[in-house]
CSV table of C-alpha atoms in Angstrom, one decimal:
chain,number,residue,atom,x,y,z
W,29,UNK,CA,4.1,66.7,47.0
W,30,UNK,CA,6.0,63.7,45.6
W,31,UNK,CA,8.7,62.0,47.7
W,32,UNK,CA,12.0,61.1,46.3
W,33,UNK,CA,12.6,58.2,45.8
W,34,UNK,CA,9.2,56.7,45.1
W,35,UNK,CA,7.2,55.3,42.2
W,36,UNK,CA,5.0,58.4,42.3
W,37,UNK,CA,7.9,60.8,42.0
W,38,UNK,CA,9.3,59.0,39.0
W,39,UNK,CA,5.8,58.8,37.5
W,40,UNK,CA,5.4,62.6,37.8
W,41,UNK,CA,8.8,63.2,36.3
W,42,UNK,CA,7.9,60.9,33.4
W,43,UNK,CA,4.7,62.9,32.7
W,44,UNK,CA,6.6,66.2,32.7
W,45,UNK,CA,9.3,64.8,30.5
W,46,UNK,CA,6.8,63.3,28.0
W,47,UNK,CA,4.6,66.3,27.9
W,48,UNK,CA,7.2,68.9,26.8
W,49,UNK,CA,9.5,68.3,23.9
W,50,UNK,CA,11.5,71.4,24.7
W,51,UNK,CA,13.0,69.3,27.5
W,52,UNK,CA,14.5,66.8,25.1
W,53,UNK,CA,17.9,67.9,24.0
W,54,UNK,CA,19.3,64.5,23.4
W,55,UNK,CA,19.8,64.9,19.7
W,56,UNK,CA,16.0,65.3,19.2
W,57,UNK,CA,15.9,61.6,18.4
W,58,UNK,CA,14.8,58.3,19.5
W,59,UNK,CA,16.2,56.5,22.6
W,60,UNK,CA,15.5,52.8,23.0
W,61,UNK,CA,16.8,51.3,26.2
W,62,UNK,CA,15.9,50.0,29.6
W,63,UNK,CA,17.9,50.9,32.6
W,64,UNK,CA,17.8,50.4,36.3
W,65,UNK,CA,18.3,52.8,39.2
W,66,UNK,CA,19.7,51.5,42.4
W,67,UNK,CA,18.8,54.0,45.1
W,68,UNK,CA,19.6,52.8,48.6
W,69,UNK,CA,17.5,49.7,49.0
W,70,UNK,CA,15.0,50.8,46.3
W,71,UNK,CA,15.1,49.6,42.7
W,72,UNK,CA,13.5,51.2,39.8
W,73,UNK,CA,13.3,50.2,36.1
W,74,UNK,CA,13.0,52.8,33.4
W,75,UNK,CA,12.2,52.2,29.8
W,76,UNK,CA,12.7,54.7,27.0
W,77,UNK,CA,11.0,53.9,23.7
W,78,UNK,CA,11.3,56.2,20.7
W,79,UNK,CA,10.8,59.8,21.8
W,80,UNK,CA,9.2,59.0,25.2
W,81,UNK,CA,9.9,57.6,28.5
W,82,UNK,CA,7.5,54.6,28.2
W,83,UNK,CA,7.5,53.4,31.8
W,84,UNK,CA,9.1,53.7,35.2
W,85,UNK,CA,8.2,51.2,37.8
W,86,UNK,CA,9.4,49.9,41.1
W,87,UNK,CA,11.5,46.9,40.6
W,88,UNK,CA,14.0,44.4,42.1
W,89,UNK,CA,17.5,43.1,41.6
W,90,UNK,CA,16.4,40.2,39.5
W,91,UNK,CA,14.6,42.5,37.0
W,92,UNK,CA,17.4,45.0,37.0
W,93,UNK,CA,19.8,42.2,36.0
W,94,UNK,CA,17.9,42.2,32.7
W,95,UNK,CA,18.3,45.9,31.9
W,96,UNK,CA,21.0,47.4,29.6
W,97,UNK,CA,22.7,49.2,32.4
W,98,UNK,CA,22.2,50.2,36.0
W,99,UNK,CA,22.9,53.6,37.6
W,100,UNK,CA,24.0,53.1,41.1
W,101,UNK,CA,25.1,55.7,43.7
W,102,UNK,CA,24.9,56.1,47.4
W,103,UNK,CA,21.5,57.4,48.5
W,104,UNK,CA,23.0,60.7,49.6
W,105,UNK,CA,24.5,61.2,46.2
W,106,UNK,CA,21.1,60.6,44.6
W,107,UNK,CA,19.5,63.1,47.0
W,108,UNK,CA,22.2,65.7,46.4
W,109,UNK,CA,21.6,65.4,42.6
W,110,UNK,CA,17.8,65.8,42.9
W,111,UNK,CA,18.2,68.7,45.4
W,112,UNK,CA,20.6,70.4,43.0
W,113,UNK,CA,18.1,70.0,40.1
W,114,UNK,CA,15.4,71.5,42.3
W,115,UNK,CA,17.5,74.5,43.3
W,116,UNK,CA,18.9,75.3,39.8
W,117,UNK,CA,16.2,74.2,37.4
W,118,UNK,CA,18.7,71.6,36.0
W,119,UNK,CA,21.8,69.8,37.2
W,120,UNK,CA,24.7,72.1,37.8
W,121,UNK,CA,28.0,71.0,36.3
W,122,UNK,CA,29.2,69.0,39.3
W,123,UNK,CA,25.8,67.2,39.6
W,124,UNK,CA,25.3,65.9,36.1
W,125,UNK,CA,25.3,62.2,35.5
W,126,UNK,CA,28.5,62.6,33.6
W,127,UNK,CA,30.3,64.4,36.4
W,128,UNK,CA,29.0,62.0,39.0
W,129,UNK,CA,30.2,59.2,36.9
W,130,UNK,CA,33.7,60.7,36.7
W,131,UNK,CA,33.7,61.4,40.4
W,132,UNK,CA,33.4,57.8,41.6
W,133,UNK,CA,36.2,55.3,41.3
W,134,UNK,CA,34.2,52.8,39.4
W,135,UNK,CA,31.7,55.3,37.9
W,136,UNK,CA,28.0,55.2,38.5
W,137,UNK,CA,26.9,53.1,35.5
W,138,UNK,CA,27.6,49.4,34.9
W,139,UNK,CA,26.2,46.6,32.8
W,140,UNK,CA,24.7,43.9,35.0
W,141,UNK,CA,26.2,41.2,32.7
W,142,UNK,CA,29.5,43.0,31.9
W,143,UNK,CA,28.4,43.6,28.3
W,144,UNK,CA,30.5,46.4,26.8
W,145,UNK,CA,27.8,47.1,24.1
W,146,UNK,CA,25.2,47.7,26.8
W,147,UNK,CA,27.5,49.6,29.0
W,148,UNK,CA,28.1,52.1,26.1
W,149,UNK,CA,24.4,52.9,26.0
W,150,UNK,CA,25.0,55.0,29.1
W,151,UNK,CA,27.1,57.3,27.0
W,152,UNK,CA,25.0,57.0,23.9
W,153,UNK,CA,21.9,58.0,25.7
W,154,UNK,CA,23.4,60.1,28.4
W,155,UNK,CA,21.6,63.3,27.5
W,156,UNK,CA,18.2,61.6,27.5
W,157,UNK,CA,18.7,60.5,31.1
W,158,UNK,CA,20.0,63.9,32.0
W,159,UNK,CA,17.0,65.6,30.4
W,160,UNK,CA,14.8,63.2,32.4
W,161,UNK,CA,16.3,64.1,35.7
W,162,UNK,CA,16.4,67.8,34.7
W,163,UNK,CA,12.6,67.5,34.1
W,164,UNK,CA,12.2,66.8,37.9
W,165,UNK,CA,12.8,70.5,38.5
W,166,UNK,CA,9.2,70.9,37.6
W,167,UNK,CA,8.0,68.4,40.1
W,168,UNK,CA,7.5,69.5,43.7
W,169,UNK,CA,9.7,67.2,45.6
W,170,UNK,CA,10.3,66.2,49.2
W,171,UNK,CA,13.4,64.2,49.9
W,172,UNK,CA,12.7,61.1,52.0
I,30,UNK,CA,21.6,63.8,-40.3
I,31,UNK,CA,19.0,64.8,-37.6
I,32,UNK,CA,15.8,63.0,-37.3
I,33,UNK,CA,12.6,65.0,-37.0
I,34,UNK,CA,11.1,64.6,-33.5
I,35,UNK,CA,7.4,64.1,-33.0
I,36,UNK,CA,5.5,67.0,-31.6
I,37,UNK,CA,3.9,66.8,-28.1
I,38,UNK,CA,0.4,66.6,-29.7
I,39,UNK,CA,1.6,63.7,-31.8
I,40,UNK,CA,2.9,61.8,-28.8
I,41,UNK,CA,-0.3,62.3,-26.9
I,42,UNK,CA,-2.3,61.2,-29.9
I,43,UNK,CA,-0.1,58.2,-30.4
I,44,UNK,CA,-0.5,57.3,-26.7
I,45,UNK,CA,-4.3,57.4,-27.0
I,46,UNK,CA,-4.2,55.4,-30.1
I,47,UNK,CA,-1.6,53.0,-28.8
I,48,UNK,CA,-4.0,50.5,-27.3
I,49,UNK,CA,-5.9,50.3,-30.6
I,50,UNK,CA,-3.1,50.3,-33.1
I,51,UNK,CA,-0.1,48.9,-31.1
I,52,UNK,CA,2.0,50.8,-33.5
I,53,UNK,CA,5.3,52.1,-32.0
I,54,UNK,CA,6.0,55.8,-31.8
I,55,UNK,CA,8.4,56.7,-34.6
I,56,UNK,CA,12.0,56.8,-33.3
I,57,UNK,CA,11.2,55.1,-29.9
I,58,UNK,CA,12.0,51.5,-29.4
I,59,UNK,CA,9.2,49.3,-28.5
I,60,UNK,CA,9.5,48.8,-24.7
I,61,UNK,CA,10.4,45.4,-23.4
I,62,UNK,CA,9.1,44.2,-20.0
I,63,UNK,CA,11.1,41.0,-19.7
I,64,UNK,CA,13.1,42.5,-16.7
I,65,UNK,CA,9.9,42.4,-14.7
I,66,UNK,CA,10.2,38.8,-13.9
I,67,UNK,CA,13.8,38.9,-13.0
I,68,UNK,CA,14.0,38.8,-9.2
I,69,UNK,CA,15.5,36.5,-6.5
I,70,UNK,CA,12.5,36.9,-4.2
I,71,UNK,CA,9.3,38.7,-4.8
I,72,UNK,CA,6.2,39.5,-2.7
I,73,UNK,CA,8.1,40.7,0.4
I,74,UNK,CA,6.0,42.8,2.7
I,75,UNK,CA,7.9,43.9,5.7
I,76,UNK,CA,5.7,45.7,8.3
I,77,UNK,CA,6.9,48.5,10.5
I,78,UNK,CA,7.5,47.6,14.1
I,79,UNK,CA,6.9,49.8,17.2
I,80,UNK,CA,10.1,51.7,16.3
I,81,UNK,CA,9.1,52.2,12.6
I,82,UNK,CA,10.5,50.5,9.6
I,83,UNK,CA,14.1,50.0,10.4
I,84,UNK,CA,17.0,48.9,8.2
I,85,UNK,CA,17.6,45.8,10.3
I,86,UNK,CA,13.9,44.8,9.9
I,87,UNK,CA,14.4,44.3,6.2
I,88,UNK,CA,16.7,41.3,6.8
I,89,UNK,CA,14.1,38.7,5.8
I,90,UNK,CA,14.2,35.8,3.4
I,91,UNK,CA,17.2,36.0,1.0
I,92,UNK,CA,17.6,39.6,1.8
I,93,UNK,CA,18.7,38.6,5.3
I,94,UNK,CA,21.3,36.2,4.1
I,95,UNK,CA,24.6,37.7,4.9
I,96,UNK,CA,27.4,35.4,3.7
I,97,UNK,CA,30.8,35.1,5.3
I,98,UNK,CA,32.4,35.9,2.0
I,99,UNK,CA,30.9,38.2,-0.6
I,100,UNK,CA,31.6,36.7,-4.0
I,101,UNK,CA,30.4,39.6,-6.0
I,102,UNK,CA,32.7,42.4,-6.9
I,103,UNK,CA,30.0,44.7,-8.3
I,104,UNK,CA,27.7,47.1,-6.7
I,105,UNK,CA,24.8,44.7,-6.8
I,106,UNK,CA,22.5,45.3,-3.8
I,107,UNK,CA,22.3,42.3,-1.5
I,108,UNK,CA,19.4,40.2,-2.7
I,109,UNK,CA,19.2,41.6,-6.2
I,110,UNK,CA,19.7,39.4,-9.2
I,111,UNK,CA,23.2,39.6,-10.6
I,112,UNK,CA,23.8,40.6,-14.1
I,113,UNK,CA,26.4,38.8,-16.1
I,114,UNK,CA,29.3,40.8,-17.6
I,115,UNK,CA,29.5,43.6,-15.1
I,116,UNK,CA,33.1,44.6,-14.7
I,117,UNK,CA,34.5,44.1,-11.2
I,118,UNK,CA,35.0,47.1,-8.8
I,119,UNK,CA,38.1,47.3,-6.5
I,120,UNK,CA,36.3,45.9,-3.4
I,121,UNK,CA,39.3,44.4,-1.5
I,122,UNK,CA,37.4,43.8,1.8
I,123,UNK,CA,35.1,40.9,0.9
I,124,UNK,CA,35.1,38.8,4.1
I,125,UNK,CA,32.4,39.6,6.6
I,126,UNK,CA,34.9,39.5,9.5
I,127,UNK,CA,36.8,42.4,7.9
I,128,UNK,CA,34.2,45.0,8.7
I,129,UNK,CA,31.1,43.4,10.3
I,130,UNK,CA,29.4,44.4,13.5
I,131,UNK,CA,25.9,43.1,14.4
I,132,UNK,CA,24.9,46.5,15.7
I,133,UNK,CA,25.6,48.4,12.5
I,134,UNK,CA,22.1,48.6,11.2
I,135,UNK,CA,20.7,49.7,14.6
I,136,UNK,CA,23.5,52.3,15.0
I,137,UNK,CA,22.7,53.6,11.5
I,138,UNK,CA,19.1,54.2,12.6
I,139,UNK,CA,20.3,55.8,15.8
I,140,UNK,CA,22.7,58.1,14.0
I,141,UNK,CA,19.9,59.2,11.6
I,142,UNK,CA,17.5,59.9,14.4
I,143,UNK,CA,19.8,61.6,16.8
I,144,UNK,CA,21.4,64.1,14.4
I,145,UNK,CA,21.9,67.7,15.6
I,146,UNK,CA,22.5,71.1,14.1
I,147,UNK,CA,25.4,73.2,15.5
I,148,UNK,CA,24.3,76.3,13.7
I,149,UNK,CA,20.9,76.6,15.4
I,150,UNK,CA,20.7,74.1,18.3
I,151,UNK,CA,23.9,75.1,20.3
I,152,UNK,CA,22.9,77.9,22.6
I,153,UNK,CA,25.7,80.2,21.3
I,154,UNK,CA,24.3,83.2,23.2
I,155,UNK,CA,25.3,81.5,26.4
I,156,UNK,CA,29.0,82.0,25.7
I,157,UNK,CA,30.7,84.4,28.0
I,158,UNK,CA,34.1,85.9,28.1
I,159,UNK,CA,36.5,83.5,29.8
I,160,UNK,CA,39.9,84.3,31.4
I,161,UNK,CA,42.5,84.5,28.6
I,162,UNK,CA,44.4,81.4,29.6
I,163,UNK,CA,41.2,79.3,29.8
I,164,UNK,CA,40.0,80.6,26.4
I,165,UNK,CA,43.3,79.7,24.9
I,166,UNK,CA,43.2,76.2,26.5
I,167,UNK,CA,39.7,75.6,25.2
I,168,UNK,CA,40.6,76.7,21.7
I,169,UNK,CA,43.7,74.5,21.7
I,170,UNK,CA,41.6,71.5,22.6
I,171,UNK,CA,39.1,72.4,19.9
I,172,UNK,CA,42.1,72.6,17.4
I,173,UNK,CA,43.3,69.1,18.5
I,174,UNK,CA,39.9,67.4,18.5
I,175,UNK,CA,39.0,68.8,15.1
I,176,UNK,CA,42.2,67.2,13.8
I,177,UNK,CA,41.2,63.9,15.4
I,178,UNK,CA,37.7,64.1,13.8
I,179,UNK,CA,39.3,64.9,10.4
I,180,UNK,CA,41.6,61.8,10.8
I,181,UNK,CA,38.6,59.6,11.6
I,182,UNK,CA,36.7,61.0,8.6
I,183,UNK,CA,39.6,60.4,6.2
I,184,UNK,CA,40.5,56.9,7.3
I,185,UNK,CA,36.8,55.8,6.9
I,186,UNK,CA,36.6,57.5,3.5
I,187,UNK,CA,39.8,55.6,2.5
I,188,UNK,CA,38.3,52.2,3.4
I,189,UNK,CA,34.7,52.9,2.3
I,190,UNK,CA,35.1,52.1,-1.4
I,191,UNK,CA,37.1,49.0,-0.6
I,192,UNK,CA,34.2,47.5,1.4
I,193,UNK,CA,32.0,45.0,-0.4
I,194,UNK,CA,28.5,46.3,-1.0
I,195,UNK,CA,27.1,43.1,0.4
I,196,UNK,CA,27.7,44.4,3.9
I,197,UNK,CA,25.8,47.6,3.2
I,198,UNK,CA,24.7,48.1,6.9
I,199,UNK,CA,28.3,48.8,7.8
I,200,UNK,CA,28.9,51.0,4.8
I,201,UNK,CA,25.8,53.0,5.6
I,202,UNK,CA,26.6,53.3,9.3
I,203,UNK,CA,30.2,54.5,8.5
I,204,UNK,CA,28.7,57.1,6.1
I,205,UNK,CA,26.9,58.5,9.1
I,206,UNK,CA,30.1,58.5,11.1
I,207,UNK,CA,31.9,60.6,8.5
I,208,UNK,CA,29.0,63.0,8.7
I,209,UNK,CA,29.3,63.0,12.5
I,210,UNK,CA,33.0,63.8,12.1
I,211,UNK,CA,32.3,66.7,9.7
I,212,UNK,CA,29.8,68.0,12.3
I,213,UNK,CA,32.4,67.7,15.1
I,214,UNK,CA,34.9,69.6,12.9
I,215,UNK,CA,32.3,72.2,12.3
I,216,UNK,CA,31.2,72.7,15.9
I,217,UNK,CA,34.7,72.8,17.3
I,218,UNK,CA,35.7,75.4,14.8
I,219,UNK,CA,32.7,77.4,15.6
I,220,UNK,CA,33.4,77.2,19.3
I,221,UNK,CA,37.0,78.3,18.8
I,222,UNK,CA,36.0,81.3,16.6
I,223,UNK,CA,33.1,82.6,18.6
I,224,UNK,CA,34.3,83.7,21.9
I,225,UNK,CA,37.2,86.0,21.3
I,226,UNK,CA,39.8,83.3,20.7
I,227,UNK,CA,40.8,81.4,17.6
I,228,UNK,CA,42.4,78.2,16.6
I,229,UNK,CA,45.6,77.2,18.3
I,230,UNK,CA,48.7,75.3,17.2
I,231,UNK,CA,48.5,72.3,14.9
I,232,UNK,CA,48.9,68.9,16.6
I,233,UNK,CA,52.1,67.0,16.0
I,234,UNK,CA,49.7,64.2,15.0
I,235,UNK,CA,51.7,61.1,15.8
I,236,UNK,CA,48.6,59.0,16.5
I,237,UNK,CA,46.7,60.6,13.6
I,238,UNK,CA,49.5,59.6,11.3
I,239,UNK,CA,49.6,56.1,12.8
I,240,UNK,CA,45.8,55.7,12.2
I,241,UNK,CA,46.0,57.1,8.6
I,242,UNK,CA,48.9,54.8,7.7
I,243,UNK,CA,47.3,51.7,9.0
I,244,UNK,CA,46.7,50.4,5.5
I,245,UNK,CA,46.9,46.7,6.2
I,246,UNK,CA,43.1,46.4,6.7
I,247,UNK,CA,40.1,48.2,8.1
I,248,UNK,CA,40.2,46.1,11.3
I,249,UNK,CA,43.8,47.2,11.9
I,250,UNK,CA,42.7,50.8,11.5
I,251,UNK,CA,39.8,50.2,14.0
I,252,UNK,CA,42.3,49.0,16.5
I,253,UNK,CA,44.1,52.3,16.5
I,254,UNK,CA,41.1,54.5,15.7
I,255,UNK,CA,38.7,53.3,18.3
I,256,UNK,CA,40.3,50.8,20.8
I,257,UNK,CA,43.2,53.1,21.4
I,258,UNK,CA,42.6,56.7,20.4
I,259,UNK,CA,38.8,56.6,20.6
I,260,UNK,CA,38.9,55.3,24.2
I,261,UNK,CA,41.1,58.2,25.1
I,262,UNK,CA,38.9,60.7,23.4
I,263,UNK,CA,35.9,59.5,25.4
I,264,UNK,CA,37.7,60.4,28.5
I,265,UNK,CA,38.7,63.8,27.1
I,266,UNK,CA,35.1,64.5,26.2
I,267,UNK,CA,33.7,63.4,29.6
I,268,UNK,CA,36.3,65.6,31.3
I,269,UNK,CA,35.4,68.6,29.1
I,270,UNK,CA,31.7,68.1,29.7
I,271,UNK,CA,32.2,68.0,33.4
I,272,UNK,CA,34.2,71.3,33.1
I,273,UNK,CA,32.0,73.0,30.6
I,274,UNK,CA,31.9,76.8,31.2
I,275,UNK,CA,28.5,77.5,29.8
I,276,UNK,CA,25.4,75.9,28.2
I,277,UNK,CA,26.9,76.0,24.7
I,278,UNK,CA,29.9,74.0,25.8
I,279,UNK,CA,27.7,71.5,27.7
I,280,UNK,CA,25.6,71.0,24.6
I,281,UNK,CA,28.6,70.6,22.3
I,282,UNK,CA,30.5,68.1,24.5
I,283,UNK,CA,27.5,66.1,25.5
I,284,UNK,CA,26.4,65.7,21.9
I,285,UNK,CA,29.9,64.9,20.7
I,286,UNK,CA,30.2,62.3,23.4
I,287,UNK,CA,26.9,60.6,22.3
I,288,UNK,CA,28.1,60.5,18.7
I,289,UNK,CA,31.5,59.3,19.7
I,290,UNK,CA,30.1,56.6,21.9
I,291,UNK,CA,28.1,55.3,18.9
I,292,UNK,CA,31.3,55.2,16.9
I,293,UNK,CA,33.0,53.3,19.7
I,294,UNK,CA,30.2,50.8,19.9
I,295,UNK,CA,30.7,49.9,16.3
I,296,UNK,CA,34.4,49.8,16.7
I,297,UNK,CA,34.4,47.6,19.8
I,298,UNK,CA,31.7,45.3,18.4
I,299,UNK,CA,33.6,44.9,15.1
I,300,UNK,CA,36.8,44.0,16.9
I,301,UNK,CA,34.9,41.4,19.0
I,302,UNK,CA,33.5,40.0,15.8
I,303,UNK,CA,36.9,39.8,14.1
I,304,UNK,CA,38.4,38.3,17.2
I,305,UNK,CA,35.8,35.5,17.3
I,306,UNK,CA,35.5,34.9,13.6
I,307,UNK,CA,39.0,35.2,12.2
I,308,UNK,CA,41.7,32.8,13.4
I,309,UNK,CA,44.8,34.6,14.7
I,310,UNK,CA,43.2,38.0,14.7
I,311,UNK,CA,43.9,38.6,18.4
I,312,UNK,CA,47.6,37.9,17.9
I,313,UNK,CA,47.6,40.5,15.1
I,314,UNK,CA,45.8,43.0,17.3
I,315,UNK,CA,48.3,42.4,20.1
I,316,UNK,CA,51.2,43.2,17.7
I,317,UNK,CA,49.5,46.3,16.5
I,318,UNK,CA,48.8,47.4,20.1
I,319,UNK,CA,52.5,46.9,21.0
I,320,UNK,CA,53.5,49.3,18.2
I,321,UNK,CA,50.6,51.7,18.8
I,322,UNK,CA,51.1,52.0,22.6
I,323,UNK,CA,54.5,53.6,21.8
I,324,UNK,CA,53.0,56.2,19.6
I,325,UNK,CA,50.2,56.8,22.1
I,326,UNK,CA,52.7,57.2,25.0
I,327,UNK,CA,54.7,59.8,22.9
I,328,UNK,CA,51.5,61.7,22.3
I,329,UNK,CA,50.4,61.7,25.9
I,330,UNK,CA,53.9,63.0,26.8
I,331,UNK,CA,53.4,65.9,24.5
I,332,UNK,CA,52.8,69.0,26.6
I,333,UNK,CA,50.1,70.7,24.6
I,334,UNK,CA,46.9,68.7,25.3
I,335,UNK,CA,48.2,67.8,28.8
I,336,UNK,CA,48.7,71.5,29.8
I,337,UNK,CA,45.6,72.7,28.0
I,338,UNK,CA,43.4,70.1,29.8
I,339,UNK,CA,45.1,70.9,33.1
I,340,UNK,CA,44.3,74.6,32.7
I,341,UNK,CA,40.6,73.8,31.9
I,342,UNK,CA,40.4,71.5,34.9
I,343,UNK,CA,42.2,73.9,37.1
I,344,UNK,CA,40.4,77.0,36.0
I,345,UNK,CA,43.6,78.7,34.8
I,346,UNK,CA,47.3,78.3,34.7
I,347,UNK,CA,47.7,78.6,38.4
I,348,UNK,CA,45.1,75.9,39.2
I,349,UNK,CA,46.4,73.9,36.2
I,350,UNK,CA,49.8,73.4,37.9
I,351,UNK,CA,48.2,71.7,40.8
I,352,UNK,CA,44.7,70.3,40.9
I,353,UNK,CA,44.2,70.6,37.1
I,354,UNK,CA,47.3,68.5,36.3
I,355,UNK,CA,46.3,66.0,39.0
I,356,UNK,CA,42.9,65.6,37.4
I,357,UNK,CA,44.3,65.3,33.9
I,358,UNK,CA,46.7,62.5,35.1
I,359,UNK,CA,43.7,60.8,36.7
I,360,UNK,CA,41.9,61.1,33.3
I,361,UNK,CA,44.8,59.3,31.6
I,362,UNK,CA,44.8,56.7,34.3
I,363,UNK,CA,41.1,56.1,33.7
I,364,UNK,CA,41.6,55.9,30.0
I,365,UNK,CA,44.3,53.2,30.5
I,366,UNK,CA,42.1,51.2,32.8
I,367,UNK,CA,39.3,51.3,30.2
I,368,UNK,CA,41.8,50.3,27.5
I,369,UNK,CA,43.1,47.4,29.5
I,370,UNK,CA,39.6,46.2,30.4
I,371,UNK,CA,38.6,46.4,26.7
I,372,UNK,CA,41.7,44.4,25.7
I,373,UNK,CA,40.8,41.7,28.2
I,374,UNK,CA,37.2,41.7,26.9
I,375,UNK,CA,38.6,41.1,23.4
I,376,UNK,CA,40.9,38.3,24.7
I,377,UNK,CA,44.1,40.3,24.5
I,378,UNK,CA,45.9,40.6,27.8
I,379,UNK,CA,48.0,43.8,27.8
I,380,UNK,CA,48.3,44.1,31.6
I,381,UNK,CA,51.9,42.7,31.8
I,382,UNK,CA,53.2,44.0,28.5
I,383,UNK,CA,51.8,47.5,28.5
I,384,UNK,CA,54.3,50.0,27.3
I,385,UNK,CA,56.3,51.2,30.3
I,386,UNK,CA,55.5,54.8,29.8
I,387,UNK,CA,51.8,54.1,29.8
I,388,UNK,CA,52.3,51.8,32.8
I,389,UNK,CA,53.8,54.7,34.7
I,390,UNK,CA,50.4,56.5,34.6
I,391,UNK,CA,48.8,53.6,36.5
I,392,UNK,CA,51.3,53.8,39.3
I,393,UNK,CA,50.5,56.1,42.2
């Protein structure tokens, strides 16, 4: 059983996401971006290329500074989101990335170089990222 | 007097004999091939990259030369050889800074790839009966937003044929935006008419009118359309998405939000380009914003959107009076924070001089 957060967990989610197009509701089209996830003291870098999630790997702050945007939340919020997806098959309305972004004073996504263009990618590709996390409902998960 | 046309058999026979006799077919001019050598650059062989053959990839050699001023007033494709004697077309926007954004070609590709179909992709069967007050509020917001989309479509259409063909990336991207707007009008109408409700009351349309009457230039229209109104609509859509009542609404708002974010990306990028390439443009934007903030403040004061959003957030009229209204006022506050941050990014400080009615939303 994969543990969240871990490279193995993200890798399993990536495989599920890439293997089933019915999980892609993001306009059915290409998504080309790299983003960082800041989860407690762990850092992950995710890359979407075309119709697939090309790579997810463990990373560090320096590398995340090169991404288009970083999604950052307290570890408990990340776990609550993943738990919610596990329980409901997809994020319920209060646990979507959009809702979580609205719920925090400064939002959950920011550009590491304060670039408005890159910051906007969070909204432009929001559904791809949501679909990715929703795909985790098919991955047996243990929360760390 | 009519001329007798050759029969099909005669044409075929003439074609077969052509190489031997080199006699022209009766009534058909002898073809000339002198146009074949007329090109500015030949032998171009652009290869697809990992993302396919994209519009921006074609900007090689002379085809990638994008001048600051487009001399030509014809529809000559950029890089094609000009033909003397073509009458001018009414292209009044001929400076690059009047419409350009570096991201336009990429956004065009993205718009083409991420299109969606309201008729069949929205899970309409997930709609369920909502309390009457909530259904009325949702339908009222659909009515308002479809008018906003219509305004966006019309102002782009107004400027499209004034934009020089030399900056075709922008023209093509904006064509996708008008299609997005049409799709938004479609899906909002469908939502309003598919769950026991209907369209609500027409908007007073102060800001719509302001956008449509910004005839001084496309950049000026972009200030109102995207920096001001567009930034507000983003907040409305994110709020609606987080309060979606079913999968159909989630799908609609999330896809509208993605489209809208693409439009804003162009708008913000264009304003940044204009601010850094046209002397005095930020001063003009500041003046426009001073005027526009007054209209925006009037529109925000209007009770229709305010109460409809509060009902949606509060789950009904009762909750709308308390937590729903509180959440709507927070939404306006977040819009204004976004707006001020964008102004700062563009080099326009509105912090101190923000319209007093707007400033009041920022006070606790």
